[in-house]
C-alpha positions as CSV (number, residue, x, y, z in Angstrom):
1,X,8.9,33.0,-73.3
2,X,7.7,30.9,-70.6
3,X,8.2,27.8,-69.6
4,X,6.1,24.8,-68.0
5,X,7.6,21.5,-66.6
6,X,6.1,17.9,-65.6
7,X,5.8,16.9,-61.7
8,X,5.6,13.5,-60.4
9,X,1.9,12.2,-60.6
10,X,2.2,8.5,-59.2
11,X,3.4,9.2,-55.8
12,X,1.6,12.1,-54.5
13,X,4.3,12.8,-51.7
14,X,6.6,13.9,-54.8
15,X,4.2,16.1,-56.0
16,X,4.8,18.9,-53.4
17,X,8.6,19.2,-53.4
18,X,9.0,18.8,-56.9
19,X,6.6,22.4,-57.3
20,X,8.6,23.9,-54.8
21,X,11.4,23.0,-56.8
22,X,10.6,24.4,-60.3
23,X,9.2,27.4,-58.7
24,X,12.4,27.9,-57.2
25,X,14.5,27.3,-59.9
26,X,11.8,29.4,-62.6
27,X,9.7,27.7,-63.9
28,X,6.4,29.7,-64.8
29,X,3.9,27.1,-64.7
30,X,3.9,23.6,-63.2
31,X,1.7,21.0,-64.7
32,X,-0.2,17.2,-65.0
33,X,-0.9,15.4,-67.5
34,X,-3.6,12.7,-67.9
35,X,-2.8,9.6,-68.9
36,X,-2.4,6.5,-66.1
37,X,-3.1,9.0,-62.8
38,X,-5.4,12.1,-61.7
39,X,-4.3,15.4,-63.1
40,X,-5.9,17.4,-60.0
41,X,-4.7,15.5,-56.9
42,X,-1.0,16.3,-57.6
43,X,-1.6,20.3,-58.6
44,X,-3.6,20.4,-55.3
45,X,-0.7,19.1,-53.6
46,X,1.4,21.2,-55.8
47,X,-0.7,24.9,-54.7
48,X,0.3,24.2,-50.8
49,X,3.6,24.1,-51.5
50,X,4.4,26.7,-53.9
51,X,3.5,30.8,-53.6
52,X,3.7,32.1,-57.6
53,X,3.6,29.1,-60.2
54,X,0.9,28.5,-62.4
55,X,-0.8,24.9,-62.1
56,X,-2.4,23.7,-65.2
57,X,-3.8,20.4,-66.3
58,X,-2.6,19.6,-69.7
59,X,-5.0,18.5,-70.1
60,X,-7.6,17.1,-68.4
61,X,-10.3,15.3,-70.9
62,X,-13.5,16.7,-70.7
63,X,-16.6,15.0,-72.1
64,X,-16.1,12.0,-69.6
65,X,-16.6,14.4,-67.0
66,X,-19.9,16.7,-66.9
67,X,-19.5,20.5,-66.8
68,X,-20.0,20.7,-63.2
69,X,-17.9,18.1,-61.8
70,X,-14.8,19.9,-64.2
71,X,-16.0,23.3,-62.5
72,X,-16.6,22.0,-59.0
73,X,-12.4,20.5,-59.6
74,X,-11.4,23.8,-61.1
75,X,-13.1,26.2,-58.5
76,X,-11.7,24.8,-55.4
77,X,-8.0,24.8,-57.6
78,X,-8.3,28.4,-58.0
79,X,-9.7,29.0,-54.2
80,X,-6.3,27.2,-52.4
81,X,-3.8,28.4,-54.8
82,X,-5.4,32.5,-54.6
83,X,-6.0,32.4,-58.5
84,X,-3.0,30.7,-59.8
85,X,-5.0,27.7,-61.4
86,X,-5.6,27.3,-65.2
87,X,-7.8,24.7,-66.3
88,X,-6.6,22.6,-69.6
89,X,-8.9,21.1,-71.3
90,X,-9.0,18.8,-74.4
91,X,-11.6,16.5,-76.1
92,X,-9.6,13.5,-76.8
93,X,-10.2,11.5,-80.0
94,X,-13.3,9.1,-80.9
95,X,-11.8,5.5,-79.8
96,X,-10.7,6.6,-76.6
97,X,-14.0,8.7,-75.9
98,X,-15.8,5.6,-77.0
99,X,-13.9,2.4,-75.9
100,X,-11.8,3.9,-73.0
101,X,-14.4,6.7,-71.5
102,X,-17.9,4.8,-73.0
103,X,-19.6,7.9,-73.6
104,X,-21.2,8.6,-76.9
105,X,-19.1,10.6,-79.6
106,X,-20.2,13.8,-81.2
107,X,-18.0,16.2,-83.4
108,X,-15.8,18.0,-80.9
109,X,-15.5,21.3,-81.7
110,X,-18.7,22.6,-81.1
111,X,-19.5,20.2,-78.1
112,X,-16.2,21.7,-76.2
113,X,-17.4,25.5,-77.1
114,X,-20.8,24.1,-75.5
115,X,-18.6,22.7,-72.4
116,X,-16.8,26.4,-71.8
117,X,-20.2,28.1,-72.2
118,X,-21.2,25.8,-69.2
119,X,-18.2,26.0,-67.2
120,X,-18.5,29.9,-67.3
121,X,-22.2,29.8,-66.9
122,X,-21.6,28.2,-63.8
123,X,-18.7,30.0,-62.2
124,X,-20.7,33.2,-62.7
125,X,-23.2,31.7,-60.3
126,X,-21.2,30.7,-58.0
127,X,-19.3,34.0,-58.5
128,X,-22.0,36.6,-58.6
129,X,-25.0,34.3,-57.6
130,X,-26.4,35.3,-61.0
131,X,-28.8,32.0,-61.7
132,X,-28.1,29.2,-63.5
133,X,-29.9,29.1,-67.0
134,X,-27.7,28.1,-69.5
135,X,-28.7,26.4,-72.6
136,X,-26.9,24.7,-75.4
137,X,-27.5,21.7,-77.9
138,X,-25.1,19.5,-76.0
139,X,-25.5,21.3,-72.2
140,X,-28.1,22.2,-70.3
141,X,-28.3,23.5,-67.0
142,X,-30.8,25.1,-64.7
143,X,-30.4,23.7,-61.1
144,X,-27.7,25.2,-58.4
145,X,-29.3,25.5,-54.9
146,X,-27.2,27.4,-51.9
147,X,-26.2,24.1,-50.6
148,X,-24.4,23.3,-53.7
149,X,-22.8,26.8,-54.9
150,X,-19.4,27.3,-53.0
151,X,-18.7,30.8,-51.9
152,X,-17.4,33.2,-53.7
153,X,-13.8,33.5,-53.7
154,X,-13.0,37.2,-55.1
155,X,-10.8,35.9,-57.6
156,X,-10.5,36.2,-61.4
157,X,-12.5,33.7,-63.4
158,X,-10.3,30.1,-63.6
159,X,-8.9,30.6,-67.3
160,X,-9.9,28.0,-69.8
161,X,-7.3,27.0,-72.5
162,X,-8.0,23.8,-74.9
163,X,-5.8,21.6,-76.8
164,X,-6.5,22.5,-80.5
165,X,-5.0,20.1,-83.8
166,X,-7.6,20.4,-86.2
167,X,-8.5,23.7,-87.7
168,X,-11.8,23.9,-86.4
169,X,-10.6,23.3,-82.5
170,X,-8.3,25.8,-83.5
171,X,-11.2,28.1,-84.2
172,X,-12.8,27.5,-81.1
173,X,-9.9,28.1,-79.0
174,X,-9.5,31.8,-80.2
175,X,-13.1,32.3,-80.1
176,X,-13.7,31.1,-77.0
177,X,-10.8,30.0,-74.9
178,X,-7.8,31.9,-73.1
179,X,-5.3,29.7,-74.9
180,X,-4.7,27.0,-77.0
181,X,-2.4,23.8,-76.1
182,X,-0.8,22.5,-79.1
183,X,0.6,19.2,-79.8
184,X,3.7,18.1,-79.3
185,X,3.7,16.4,-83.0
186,X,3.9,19.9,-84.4
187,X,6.1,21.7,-86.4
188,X,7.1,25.7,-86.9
189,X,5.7,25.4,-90.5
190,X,2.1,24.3,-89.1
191,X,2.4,26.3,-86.0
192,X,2.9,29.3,-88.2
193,X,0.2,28.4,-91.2
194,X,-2.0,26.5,-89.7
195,X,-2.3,27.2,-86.2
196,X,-2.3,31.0,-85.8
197,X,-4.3,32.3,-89.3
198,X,-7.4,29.6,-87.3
199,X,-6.4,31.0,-84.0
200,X,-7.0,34.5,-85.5
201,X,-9.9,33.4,-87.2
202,X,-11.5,32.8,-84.0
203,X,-10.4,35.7,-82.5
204,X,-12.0,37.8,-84.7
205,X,-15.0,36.6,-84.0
206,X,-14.9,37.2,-80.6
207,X,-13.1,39.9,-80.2
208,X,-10.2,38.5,-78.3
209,X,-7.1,40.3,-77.9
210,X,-3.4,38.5,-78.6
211,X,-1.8,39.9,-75.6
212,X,-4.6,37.7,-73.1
213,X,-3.8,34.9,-75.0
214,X,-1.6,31.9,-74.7
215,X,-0.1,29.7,-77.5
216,X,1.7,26.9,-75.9
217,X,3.6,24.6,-77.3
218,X,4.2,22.8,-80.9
219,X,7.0,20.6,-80.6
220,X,8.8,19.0,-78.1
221,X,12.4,19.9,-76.6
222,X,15.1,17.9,-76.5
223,X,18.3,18.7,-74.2
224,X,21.0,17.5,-72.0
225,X,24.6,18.3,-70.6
226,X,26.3,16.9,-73.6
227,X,26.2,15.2,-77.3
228,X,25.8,11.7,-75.5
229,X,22.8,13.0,-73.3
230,X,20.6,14.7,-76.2
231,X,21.2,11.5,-78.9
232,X,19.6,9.9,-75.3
233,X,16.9,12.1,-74.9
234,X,16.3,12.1,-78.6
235,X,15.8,8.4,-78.8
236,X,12.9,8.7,-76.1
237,X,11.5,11.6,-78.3
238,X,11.7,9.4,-81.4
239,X,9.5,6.8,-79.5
240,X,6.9,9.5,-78.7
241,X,7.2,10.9,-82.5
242,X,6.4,7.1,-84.0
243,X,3.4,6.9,-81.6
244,X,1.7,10.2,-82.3
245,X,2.5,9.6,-85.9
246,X,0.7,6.0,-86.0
247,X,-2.6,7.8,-84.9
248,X,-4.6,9.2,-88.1
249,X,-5.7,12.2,-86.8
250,X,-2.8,13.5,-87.1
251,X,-2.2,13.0,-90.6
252,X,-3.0,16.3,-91.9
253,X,0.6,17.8,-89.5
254,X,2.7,14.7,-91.7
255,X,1.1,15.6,-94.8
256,X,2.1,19.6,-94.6
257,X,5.8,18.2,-94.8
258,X,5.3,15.3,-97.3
259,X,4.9,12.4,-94.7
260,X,2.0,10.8,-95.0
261,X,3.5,7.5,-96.2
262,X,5.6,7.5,-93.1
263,X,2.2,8.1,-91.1
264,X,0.3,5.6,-92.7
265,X,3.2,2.8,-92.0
266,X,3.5,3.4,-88.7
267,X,0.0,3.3,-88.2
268,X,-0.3,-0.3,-89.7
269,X,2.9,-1.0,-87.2
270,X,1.2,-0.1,-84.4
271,X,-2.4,-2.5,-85.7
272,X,0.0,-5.0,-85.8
273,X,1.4,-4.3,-82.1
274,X,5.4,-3.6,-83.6
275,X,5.3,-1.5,-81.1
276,X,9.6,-1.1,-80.2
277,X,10.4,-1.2,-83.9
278,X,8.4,2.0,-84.9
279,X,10.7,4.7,-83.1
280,X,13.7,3.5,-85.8
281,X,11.2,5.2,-88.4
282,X,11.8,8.0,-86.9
283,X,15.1,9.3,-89.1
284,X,17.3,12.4,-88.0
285,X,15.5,14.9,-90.5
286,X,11.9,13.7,-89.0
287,X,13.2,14.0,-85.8
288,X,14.2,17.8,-85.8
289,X,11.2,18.5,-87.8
290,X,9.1,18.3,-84.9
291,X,11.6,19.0,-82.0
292,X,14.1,21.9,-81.0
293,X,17.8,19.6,-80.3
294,X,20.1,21.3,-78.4
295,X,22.6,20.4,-75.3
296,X,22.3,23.1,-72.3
297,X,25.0,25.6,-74.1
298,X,22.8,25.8,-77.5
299,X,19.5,25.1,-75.6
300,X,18.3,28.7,-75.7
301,X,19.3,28.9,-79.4
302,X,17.5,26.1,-80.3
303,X,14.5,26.8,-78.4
304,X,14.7,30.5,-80.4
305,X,14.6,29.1,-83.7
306,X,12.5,26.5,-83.2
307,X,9.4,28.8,-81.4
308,X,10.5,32.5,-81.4
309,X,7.9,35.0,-82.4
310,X,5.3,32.4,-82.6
311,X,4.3,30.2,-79.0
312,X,4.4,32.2,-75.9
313,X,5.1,29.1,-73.9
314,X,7.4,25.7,-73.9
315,X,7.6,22.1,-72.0
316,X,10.8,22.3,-70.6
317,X,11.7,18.5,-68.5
318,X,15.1,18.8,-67.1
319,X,17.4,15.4,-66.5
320,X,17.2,14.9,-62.5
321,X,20.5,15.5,-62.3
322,X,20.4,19.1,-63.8
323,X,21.9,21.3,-61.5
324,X,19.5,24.0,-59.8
325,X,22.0,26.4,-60.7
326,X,22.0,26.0,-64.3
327,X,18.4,24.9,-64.7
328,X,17.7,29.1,-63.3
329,X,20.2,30.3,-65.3
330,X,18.9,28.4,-68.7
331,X,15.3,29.7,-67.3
332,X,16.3,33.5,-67.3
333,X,17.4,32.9,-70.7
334,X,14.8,31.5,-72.4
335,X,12.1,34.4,-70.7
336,X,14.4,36.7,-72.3
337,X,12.9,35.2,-75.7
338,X,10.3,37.5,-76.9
339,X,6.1,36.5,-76.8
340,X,2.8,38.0,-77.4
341,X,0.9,36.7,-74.7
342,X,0.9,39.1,-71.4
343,X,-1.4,37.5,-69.0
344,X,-5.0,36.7,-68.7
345,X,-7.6,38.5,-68.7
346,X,-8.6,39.6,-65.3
347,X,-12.8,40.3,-66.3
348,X,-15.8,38.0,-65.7
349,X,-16.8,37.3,-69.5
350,X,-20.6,37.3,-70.2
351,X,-22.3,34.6,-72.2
């Protein structure tokens, strides 16, 4: 199994060691994720300091962005880090599209397979100098002069993966995606029969293989050197539990275990800004419902149960003062936990 971890975002001058860092301890990927900073500025830091990580958005939000400023940011990723970028891309919901972003909204699904089309449409011409003709009903784009188009690089194609909830984004990201980002408010029960029967779904549409695709994620991880430090770590999980919880979308993930009256309170908590009182809703039985709880001697255990034979990848944040020592040694056991997913595939796909 592999395994991605956070770096700093704020400061940029943290970004660079704290790659070095997980590559040298294991890690597999190293990643951003947007919420109050830039997701690219730190993995750019990130590629000149580190020789085999992956660097990954997860995930970057794409509408507010057109195709070819997301391309433009993803190309030049790929170029300085000799193909090691992967490009994470997710819609976000209505409000914050709306209210946050101001752009109009439109159902999702179909306008992110629309946004991949593009992105691909115009790496090919950038790639092959094939020109740029792509049509769709939310994207259209016909203009790329020589002054524009970046040279080729020589490299595979940036893979695309998106985060999927709903079943039809679930669709769409075995149809036309390289892998699908989960949410942490998941559990093995909707990983296993929700997520994958749509993932397949899509696939078979497209033809995709399972071996050049990556299912990452669906839950969160919870850890520490001890009792003490987990029942820590765990109360900052409850916190994020209560706040995913409170947001309706994700209603149909509470339902599949019988928790939609917890959903529905905590989302009249959070209208009425009880904010610091909503993680206490959050009871033992919820809690390991949607996370793997283990300290560092039951970690890779845990993390079996919880994902085994279903994601090929994890979010993995050590406490700062994890030793590097044991952080490599709890890395070389967890990739010992079997996965589907083999690596990307290498081709230029056509339209």
């Amino acid at each position: 199994m592999r395994v991605f971890t956070a770096i700093p975002m704020a400061d940029w001058r943290q970004a660079g060691p704290a790659a070095r860092a997980a590559e040298d301890a294991g890690f597999d990927a190293v990643m951003t994720v947007e919420l109050g900073h830039d997701v690219f500025t730190p993995l750019a830091l990130a590629a000149l300091a580190t020789q085999r990580v992956e660097l990954t958005p997860s995930i970057a939000v794409a509408f507010p962005r057109s195709p070819t400023v997301m391309a433009s940011h993803a190309w030049d990723l790929q170029a300085n880090s000799a193909g090691r970028f992967v490009l994470g891309l997710g819609s976000q919901v209505k409000g914050h599209n709306e209210r946050r972003f101001g752009i109009e909204w439109t159902p999702p699904a179909p306008r992110l397979r629309d946004y991949i089309g593009a992105l691909r449409a115009l790496w090919r011409c950038w790639e092959t100098g094939e020109k740029l003709d792509y049509h769709s009903k939310h994207y259209t784009l016909t203009l790329m002069t020589p002054a524009f188009a970046p040279a080729p690089t020589g490299l595979p194609m940036v893979p695309i993966t998106i985060a999927a909830v709903g079943e039809a984004m679930l669709r769409v990201a075995g149809e036309a995606a390289d892998g699908a980002r989960l949410h942490p408010l998941c559990s093995r029960r909707y990983l296993e029969q929700v997520c994958l029967p749509r993932i397949a779904e899509g696939m078979a549409r497209s033809g995709r293989a399972r071996e050049h695709f990556d299912v990452h994620g669906g839950g969160f991880v919870v850890t520490g050197p001890d009792a003490e430090a987990v029942a820590r770590a765990a109360a900052r999980t409850r916190e994020r539990i209560a706040f995913y919880a409170s947001t309706r979308t994700y209603l149909p993930i509470l339902a599949l275990h019988g928790l939609e009256e917890l959903g529905l309170k905590l989302h009249t908590m959070s209208v009425r800004g009880k904010w610091p009182e909503m993680a206490a809703e959050i009871t033992d039985e919820v809690l390991h419902v949607f996370a793997a709880c283990a300290p560092y001697s039951g970690l890779t255990a845990a993390i079996a149960d919880r994902f085994g034979g279903a994601a090929d990848a994890i979010d993995l944040n050590f406490p700062p003062d994890a030793p590097p020592d044991l952080q490599r040694e709890l890395l070389a056991d967890i990739h010992r936990i079997p996965h589907r997913f083999t690596g990307f595939a290498p081709n230029w796909p056509t339209p």
